[in-house]
Short mmCIF file of C-alpha atoms and ligand atoms in Angstrom, two decimals:
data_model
loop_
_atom_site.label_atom_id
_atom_site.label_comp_id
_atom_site.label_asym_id
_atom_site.label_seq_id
_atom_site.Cartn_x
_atom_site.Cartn_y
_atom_site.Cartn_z
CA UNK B 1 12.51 40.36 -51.41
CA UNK B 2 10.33 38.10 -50.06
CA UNK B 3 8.27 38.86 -46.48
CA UNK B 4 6.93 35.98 -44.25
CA UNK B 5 4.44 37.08 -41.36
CA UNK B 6 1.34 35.27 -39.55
CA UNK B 7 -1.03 35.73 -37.15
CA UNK B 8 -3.33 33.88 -34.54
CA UNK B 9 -6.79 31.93 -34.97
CA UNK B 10 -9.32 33.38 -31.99
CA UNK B 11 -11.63 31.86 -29.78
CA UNK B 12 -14.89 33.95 -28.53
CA UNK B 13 -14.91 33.34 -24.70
CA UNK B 14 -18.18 35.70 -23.82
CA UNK B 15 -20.14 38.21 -25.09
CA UNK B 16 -20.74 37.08 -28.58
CA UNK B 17 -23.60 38.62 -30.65
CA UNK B 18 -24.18 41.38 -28.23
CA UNK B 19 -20.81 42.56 -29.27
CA UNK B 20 -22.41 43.46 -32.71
CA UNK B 21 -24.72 45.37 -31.01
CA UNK B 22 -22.24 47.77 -28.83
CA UNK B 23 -21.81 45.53 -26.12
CA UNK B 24 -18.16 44.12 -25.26
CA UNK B 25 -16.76 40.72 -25.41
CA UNK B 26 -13.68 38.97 -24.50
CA UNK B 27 -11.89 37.16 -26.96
CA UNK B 28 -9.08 34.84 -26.70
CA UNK B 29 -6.09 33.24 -28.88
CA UNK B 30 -5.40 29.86 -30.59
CA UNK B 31 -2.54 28.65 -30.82
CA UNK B 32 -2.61 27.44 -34.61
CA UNK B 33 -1.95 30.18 -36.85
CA UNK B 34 -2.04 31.74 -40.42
CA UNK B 35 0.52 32.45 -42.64
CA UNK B 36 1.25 34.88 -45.53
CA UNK B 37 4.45 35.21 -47.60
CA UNK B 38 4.43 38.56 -50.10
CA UNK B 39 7.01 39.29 -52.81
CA UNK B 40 6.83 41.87 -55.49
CA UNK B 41 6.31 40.53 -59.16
CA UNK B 42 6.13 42.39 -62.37
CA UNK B 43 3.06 40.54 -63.58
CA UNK B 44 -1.12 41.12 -62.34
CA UNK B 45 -1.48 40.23 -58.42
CA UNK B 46 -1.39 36.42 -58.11
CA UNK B 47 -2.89 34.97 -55.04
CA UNK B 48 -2.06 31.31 -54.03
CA UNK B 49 -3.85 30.10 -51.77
CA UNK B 50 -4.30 26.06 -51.91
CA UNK B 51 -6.21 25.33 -48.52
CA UNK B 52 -8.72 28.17 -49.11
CA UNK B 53 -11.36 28.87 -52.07
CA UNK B 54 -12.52 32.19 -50.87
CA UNK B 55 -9.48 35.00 -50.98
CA UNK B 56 -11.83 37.39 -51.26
CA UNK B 57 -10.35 38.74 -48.05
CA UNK B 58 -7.09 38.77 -49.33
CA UNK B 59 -8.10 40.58 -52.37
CA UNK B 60 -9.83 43.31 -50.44
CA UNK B 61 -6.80 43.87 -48.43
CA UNK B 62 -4.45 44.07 -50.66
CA UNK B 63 -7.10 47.05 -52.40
CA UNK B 64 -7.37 48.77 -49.37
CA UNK B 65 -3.67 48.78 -48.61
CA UNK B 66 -2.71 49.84 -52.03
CA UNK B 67 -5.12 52.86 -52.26
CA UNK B 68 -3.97 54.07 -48.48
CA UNK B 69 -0.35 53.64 -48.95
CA UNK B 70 -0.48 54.45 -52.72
CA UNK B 71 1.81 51.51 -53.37
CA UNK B 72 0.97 49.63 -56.85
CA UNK B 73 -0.73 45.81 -56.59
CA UNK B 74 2.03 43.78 -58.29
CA UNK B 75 2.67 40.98 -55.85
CA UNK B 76 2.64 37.27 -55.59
CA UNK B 77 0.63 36.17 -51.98
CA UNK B 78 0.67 32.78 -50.66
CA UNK B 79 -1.04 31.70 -47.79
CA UNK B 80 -0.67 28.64 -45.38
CA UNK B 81 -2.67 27.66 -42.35
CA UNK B 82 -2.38 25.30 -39.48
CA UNK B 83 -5.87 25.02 -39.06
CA UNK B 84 -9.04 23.94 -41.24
CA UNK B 85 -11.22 26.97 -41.72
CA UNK B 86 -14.58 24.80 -40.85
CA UNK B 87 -13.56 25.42 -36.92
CA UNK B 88 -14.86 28.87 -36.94
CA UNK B 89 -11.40 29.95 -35.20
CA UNK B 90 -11.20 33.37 -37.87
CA UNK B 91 -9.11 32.13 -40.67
CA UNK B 92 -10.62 35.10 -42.72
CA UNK B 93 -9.46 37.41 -40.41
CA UNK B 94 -6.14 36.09 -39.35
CA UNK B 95 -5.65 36.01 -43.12
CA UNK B 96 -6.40 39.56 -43.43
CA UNK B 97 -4.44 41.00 -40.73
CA UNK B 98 -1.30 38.84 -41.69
CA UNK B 99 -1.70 40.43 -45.34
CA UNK B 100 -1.95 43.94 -43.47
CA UNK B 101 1.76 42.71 -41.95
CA UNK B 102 3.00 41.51 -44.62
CA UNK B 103 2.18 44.73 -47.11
CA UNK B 104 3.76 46.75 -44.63
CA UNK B 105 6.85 45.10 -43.98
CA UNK B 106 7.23 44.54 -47.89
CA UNK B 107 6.77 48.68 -48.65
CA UNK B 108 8.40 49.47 -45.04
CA UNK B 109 5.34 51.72 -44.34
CA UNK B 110 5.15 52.64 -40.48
CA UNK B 111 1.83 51.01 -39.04
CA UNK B 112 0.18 51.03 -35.07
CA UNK B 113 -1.49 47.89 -33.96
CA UNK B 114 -4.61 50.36 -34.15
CA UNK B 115 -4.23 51.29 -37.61
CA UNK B 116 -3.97 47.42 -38.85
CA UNK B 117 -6.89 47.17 -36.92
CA UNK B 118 -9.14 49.67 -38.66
CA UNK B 119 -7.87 48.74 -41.76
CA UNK B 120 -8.77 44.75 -41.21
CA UNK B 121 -12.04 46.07 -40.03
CA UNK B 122 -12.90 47.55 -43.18
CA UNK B 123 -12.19 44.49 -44.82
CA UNK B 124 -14.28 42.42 -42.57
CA UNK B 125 -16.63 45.10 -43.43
CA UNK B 126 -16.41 45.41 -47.19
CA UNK B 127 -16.13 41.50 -48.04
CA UNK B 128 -18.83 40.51 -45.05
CA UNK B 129 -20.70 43.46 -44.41
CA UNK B 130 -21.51 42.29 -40.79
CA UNK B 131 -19.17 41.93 -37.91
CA UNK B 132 -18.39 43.70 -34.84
CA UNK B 133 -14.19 43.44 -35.53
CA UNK B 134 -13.19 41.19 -32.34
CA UNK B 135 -11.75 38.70 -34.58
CA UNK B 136 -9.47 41.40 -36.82
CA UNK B 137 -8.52 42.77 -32.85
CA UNK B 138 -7.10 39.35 -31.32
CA UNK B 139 -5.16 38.78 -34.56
CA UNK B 140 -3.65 41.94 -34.40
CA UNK B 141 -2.77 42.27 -30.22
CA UNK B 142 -3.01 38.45 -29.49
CA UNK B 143 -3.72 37.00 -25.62
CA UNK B 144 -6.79 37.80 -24.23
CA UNK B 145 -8.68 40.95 -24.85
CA UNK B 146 -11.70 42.91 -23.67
CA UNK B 147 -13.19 44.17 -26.62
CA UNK B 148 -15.87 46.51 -27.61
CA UNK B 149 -17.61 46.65 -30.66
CA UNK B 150 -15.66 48.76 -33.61
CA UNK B 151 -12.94 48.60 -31.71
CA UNK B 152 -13.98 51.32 -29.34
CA UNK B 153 -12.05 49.15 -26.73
CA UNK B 154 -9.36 46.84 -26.96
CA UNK B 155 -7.60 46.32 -23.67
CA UNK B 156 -5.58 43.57 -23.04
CA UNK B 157 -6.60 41.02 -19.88
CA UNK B 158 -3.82 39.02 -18.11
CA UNK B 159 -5.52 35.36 -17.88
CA UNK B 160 -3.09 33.06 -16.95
CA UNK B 161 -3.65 29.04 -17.31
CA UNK B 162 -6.98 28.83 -18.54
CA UNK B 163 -7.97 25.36 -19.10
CA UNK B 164 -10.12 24.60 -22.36
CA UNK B 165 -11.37 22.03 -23.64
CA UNK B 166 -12.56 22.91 -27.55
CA UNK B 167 -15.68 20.54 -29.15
CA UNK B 168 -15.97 20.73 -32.68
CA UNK B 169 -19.58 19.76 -33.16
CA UNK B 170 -19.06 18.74 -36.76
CA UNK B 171 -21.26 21.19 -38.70
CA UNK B 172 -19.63 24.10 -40.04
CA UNK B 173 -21.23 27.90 -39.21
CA UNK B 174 -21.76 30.67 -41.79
CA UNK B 175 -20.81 34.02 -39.21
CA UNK B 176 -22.37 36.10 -41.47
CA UNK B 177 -25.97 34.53 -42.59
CA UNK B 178 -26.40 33.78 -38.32
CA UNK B 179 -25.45 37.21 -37.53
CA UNK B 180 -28.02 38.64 -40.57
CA UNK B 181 -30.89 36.49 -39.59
CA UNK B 182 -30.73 37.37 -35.99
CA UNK B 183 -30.55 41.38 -37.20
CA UNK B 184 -33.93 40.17 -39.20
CA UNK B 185 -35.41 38.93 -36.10
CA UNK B 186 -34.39 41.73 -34.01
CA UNK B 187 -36.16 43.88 -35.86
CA UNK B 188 -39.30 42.70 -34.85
CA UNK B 189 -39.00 42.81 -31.17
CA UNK B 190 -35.95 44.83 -30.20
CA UNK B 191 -37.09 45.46 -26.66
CA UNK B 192 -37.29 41.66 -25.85
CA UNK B 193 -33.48 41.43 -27.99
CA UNK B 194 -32.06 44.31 -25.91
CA UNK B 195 -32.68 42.56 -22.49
CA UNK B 196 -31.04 39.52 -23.78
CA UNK B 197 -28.18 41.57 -24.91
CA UNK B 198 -27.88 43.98 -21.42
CA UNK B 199 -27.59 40.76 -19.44
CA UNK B 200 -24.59 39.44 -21.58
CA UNK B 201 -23.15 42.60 -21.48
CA UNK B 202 -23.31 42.72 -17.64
CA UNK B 203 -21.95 38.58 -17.98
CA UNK B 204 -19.11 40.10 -19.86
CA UNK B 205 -17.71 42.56 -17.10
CA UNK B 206 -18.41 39.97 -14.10
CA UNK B 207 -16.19 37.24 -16.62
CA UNK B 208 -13.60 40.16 -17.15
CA UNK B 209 -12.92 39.88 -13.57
CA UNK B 210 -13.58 36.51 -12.49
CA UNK B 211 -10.89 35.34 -15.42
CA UNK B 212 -7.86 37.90 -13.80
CA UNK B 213 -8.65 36.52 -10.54
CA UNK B 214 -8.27 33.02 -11.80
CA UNK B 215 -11.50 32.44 -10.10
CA UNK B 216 -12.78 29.27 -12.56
CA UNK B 217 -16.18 28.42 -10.52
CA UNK B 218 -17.05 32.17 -11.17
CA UNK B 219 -15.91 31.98 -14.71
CA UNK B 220 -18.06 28.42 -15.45
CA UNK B 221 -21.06 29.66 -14.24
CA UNK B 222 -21.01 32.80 -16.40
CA UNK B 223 -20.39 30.39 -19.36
CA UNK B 224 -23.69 28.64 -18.26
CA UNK B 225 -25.19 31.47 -18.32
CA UNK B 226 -24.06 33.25 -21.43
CA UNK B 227 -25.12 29.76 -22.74
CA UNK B 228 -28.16 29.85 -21.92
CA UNK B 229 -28.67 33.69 -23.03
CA UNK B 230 -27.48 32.18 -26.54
CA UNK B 231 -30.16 29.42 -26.41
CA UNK B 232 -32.59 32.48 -26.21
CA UNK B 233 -31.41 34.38 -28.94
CA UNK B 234 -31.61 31.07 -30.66
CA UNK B 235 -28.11 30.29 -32.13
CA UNK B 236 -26.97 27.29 -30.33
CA UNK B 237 -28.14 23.86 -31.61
CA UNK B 238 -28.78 20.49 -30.15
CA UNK B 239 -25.57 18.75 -30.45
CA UNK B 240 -24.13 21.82 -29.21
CA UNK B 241 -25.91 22.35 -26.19
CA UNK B 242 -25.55 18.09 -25.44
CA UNK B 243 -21.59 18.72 -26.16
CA UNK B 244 -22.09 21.40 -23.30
CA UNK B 245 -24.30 19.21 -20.91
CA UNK B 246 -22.12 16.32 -21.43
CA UNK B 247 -19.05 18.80 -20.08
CA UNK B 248 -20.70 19.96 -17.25
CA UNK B 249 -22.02 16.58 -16.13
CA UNK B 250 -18.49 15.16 -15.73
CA UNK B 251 -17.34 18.13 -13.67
CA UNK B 252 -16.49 21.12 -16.00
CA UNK B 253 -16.56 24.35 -13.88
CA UNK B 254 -19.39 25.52 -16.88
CA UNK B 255 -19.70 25.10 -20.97
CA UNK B 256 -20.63 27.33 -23.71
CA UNK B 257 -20.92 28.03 -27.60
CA UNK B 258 -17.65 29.72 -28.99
CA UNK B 259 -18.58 32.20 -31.41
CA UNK B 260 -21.93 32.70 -34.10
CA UNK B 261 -23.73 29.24 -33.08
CA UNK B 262 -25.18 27.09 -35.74
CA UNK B 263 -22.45 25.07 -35.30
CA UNK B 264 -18.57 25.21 -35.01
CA UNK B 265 -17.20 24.62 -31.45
CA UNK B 266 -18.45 24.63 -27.91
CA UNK B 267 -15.83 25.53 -24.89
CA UNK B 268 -15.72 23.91 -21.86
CA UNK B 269 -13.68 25.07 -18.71
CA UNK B 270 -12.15 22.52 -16.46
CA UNK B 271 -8.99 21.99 -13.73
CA UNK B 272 -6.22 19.73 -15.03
CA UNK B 273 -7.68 16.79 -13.15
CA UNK B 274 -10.73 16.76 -14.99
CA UNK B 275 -9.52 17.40 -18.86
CA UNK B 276 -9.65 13.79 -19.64
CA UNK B 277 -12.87 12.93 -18.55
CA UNK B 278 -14.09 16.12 -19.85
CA UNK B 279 -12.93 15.31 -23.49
CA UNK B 280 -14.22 12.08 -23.44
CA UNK B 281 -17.83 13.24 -22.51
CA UNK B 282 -17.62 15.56 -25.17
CA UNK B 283 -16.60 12.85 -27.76
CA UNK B 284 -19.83 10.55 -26.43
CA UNK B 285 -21.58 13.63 -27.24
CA UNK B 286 -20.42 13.48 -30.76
CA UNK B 287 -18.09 15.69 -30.70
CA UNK B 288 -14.32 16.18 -31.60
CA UNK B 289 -11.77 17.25 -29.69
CA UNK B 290 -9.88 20.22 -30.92
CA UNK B 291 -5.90 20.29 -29.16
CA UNK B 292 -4.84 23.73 -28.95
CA UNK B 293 -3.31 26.09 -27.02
CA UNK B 294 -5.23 29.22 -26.02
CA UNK B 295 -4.28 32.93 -24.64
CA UNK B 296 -1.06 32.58 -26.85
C1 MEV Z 1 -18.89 35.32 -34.37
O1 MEV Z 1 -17.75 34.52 -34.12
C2 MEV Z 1 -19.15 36.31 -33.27
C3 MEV Z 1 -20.29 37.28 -33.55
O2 MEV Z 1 -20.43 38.09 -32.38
C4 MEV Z 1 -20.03 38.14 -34.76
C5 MEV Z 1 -19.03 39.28 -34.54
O3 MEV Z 1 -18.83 39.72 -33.44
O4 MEV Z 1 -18.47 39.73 -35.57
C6 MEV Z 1 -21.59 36.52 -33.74
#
């Protein structure tokens, strides 16, 4: 028998960092999407996997499944992806929690949406050893979430047509170093850390209601802000805060870093009217446009 699942890439929309910390965030969904096809073999588990190197994640899930569900490890795992894992949109976790899916299907073992949750968490955990889980949680329950860290909340938000534009700013992020060297830094003034993180926090539940209400000029401003709250922990770069600029010059309701900084992609929220001319800034920024569909 052979089982065929996938699941979603994610966008951060607020709160990032802090959210490591015990603060929430709210995630969103890409479109593009990760796929995993299982079948049970009678050789050693074979993992192929053209479009990534690292399957480290897979490996670890596959463990961590076997040893729960007592089930033995001889299995044949491909993967596929619609997306390039350079965009920072979670290709390690989608990866993981599609594996979770796919295990289960394969050895029909009944599994919540909570339990493929903790069990994609450890494996962000084990293989990463950093991470607050947001990415494993918007795989798993898809659309738009409110999250806390460890997945002490996960409640869905309905956000209906938000309008992003995605910036790739060309340089590809490593989550885990940013999020380590930041911990490193912390630890030398955690009072001055724990202001920035309060007022994202507080960013956080003012976005969670500004983006039900549809109410974008709210919503922009809180990107500028969390933004700039970013620029103070000192993750965002140059290009990405000119990709930004650029977006808000032409009329974007606000701009922000997506996710660990360094690099990766900056968002930019603007009405229908103005997509075009936000791109295009973004582009003269030296960017690259990203086309896909979010809150899927
Ligand atoms: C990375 O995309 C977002 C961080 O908050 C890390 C995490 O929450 O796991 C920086």
């Amino acid at each position: 028998m052979n089982i065929k699942t996938s699941a979603p890439g994610k966008l951060m929309l607020f709160g990032e960092h802090a959210v490591v910390y015990g603060y929430p965030c709210i995630v969103t969904t890409v479109s593009p999407r990760i796929y995993v096809e299982v079948e049970k073999t009678s050789g050693l588990l074979k993992i192929d996997s053209p479009q990534f190197k690292d399957t480290r994640f897979v490996q670890e899930t596959v463990k961590l499944f076997c040893e729960k569900y007592n089930v033995n490890n001889n299995l044949l795992i491909k993967t596929h992806s619609d997306f390039s894992s350079q965009y920072g949109f979670g290709s390690s976790s989608a990866v993981t929690v599609a594996t979770i899916l796919a295990l289960s299907k394969l050895f029909q073992t009944e599994i919540s949406k909570k339990e493929v949750f903790d069990l994609g968490y450890k494996v962000v955990i084990n293989v990463q050893g950093v991470g607050s889980g947001f990415d494993i949680a918007a795989a798993v329950f898809g659309g738009t979430i409110y999250f806390v860290t460890g997945g002490k909340v996960i409640e869905p938000l309905f956000v209906k047509n938000l309008s992003l534009v995605i910036g790739y700013s060309g340089v590809k992020a490593d989550t885990s170093s940013i999020v380590k060297n930041l911990e490193f830094r912390i630890h030398n003034s955690e009072s001055e850390y724990k202001k920035i993180f309060e007022k994202i926090g507080k960013i956080v539940e003012e976005a969670k209601i500004s983006l039900v209400k549809n109410d974008w000029k709210t919503t922009g401003e809180l990107m500028n802000k969390n933004h700039r709250l970013l620029q103070e922990l000192g993750v965002s770069t140059e290009k990405l805060d000119k990709m930004c600029h650029a977006a808000i010059n032409v009329g974007a309701f606000g701009a922000k870093l997506s996710g660990a900084g360094g690099g990766d992609c900056m968002i930019a929220l603007a009405s229908s009217n103005k997509i075009k001319k936000v791109e295009l800034a973004i582009i003269k920024a030296g960017g690259e446009i990203i086309n896909v569909k979010c809150n899927i």
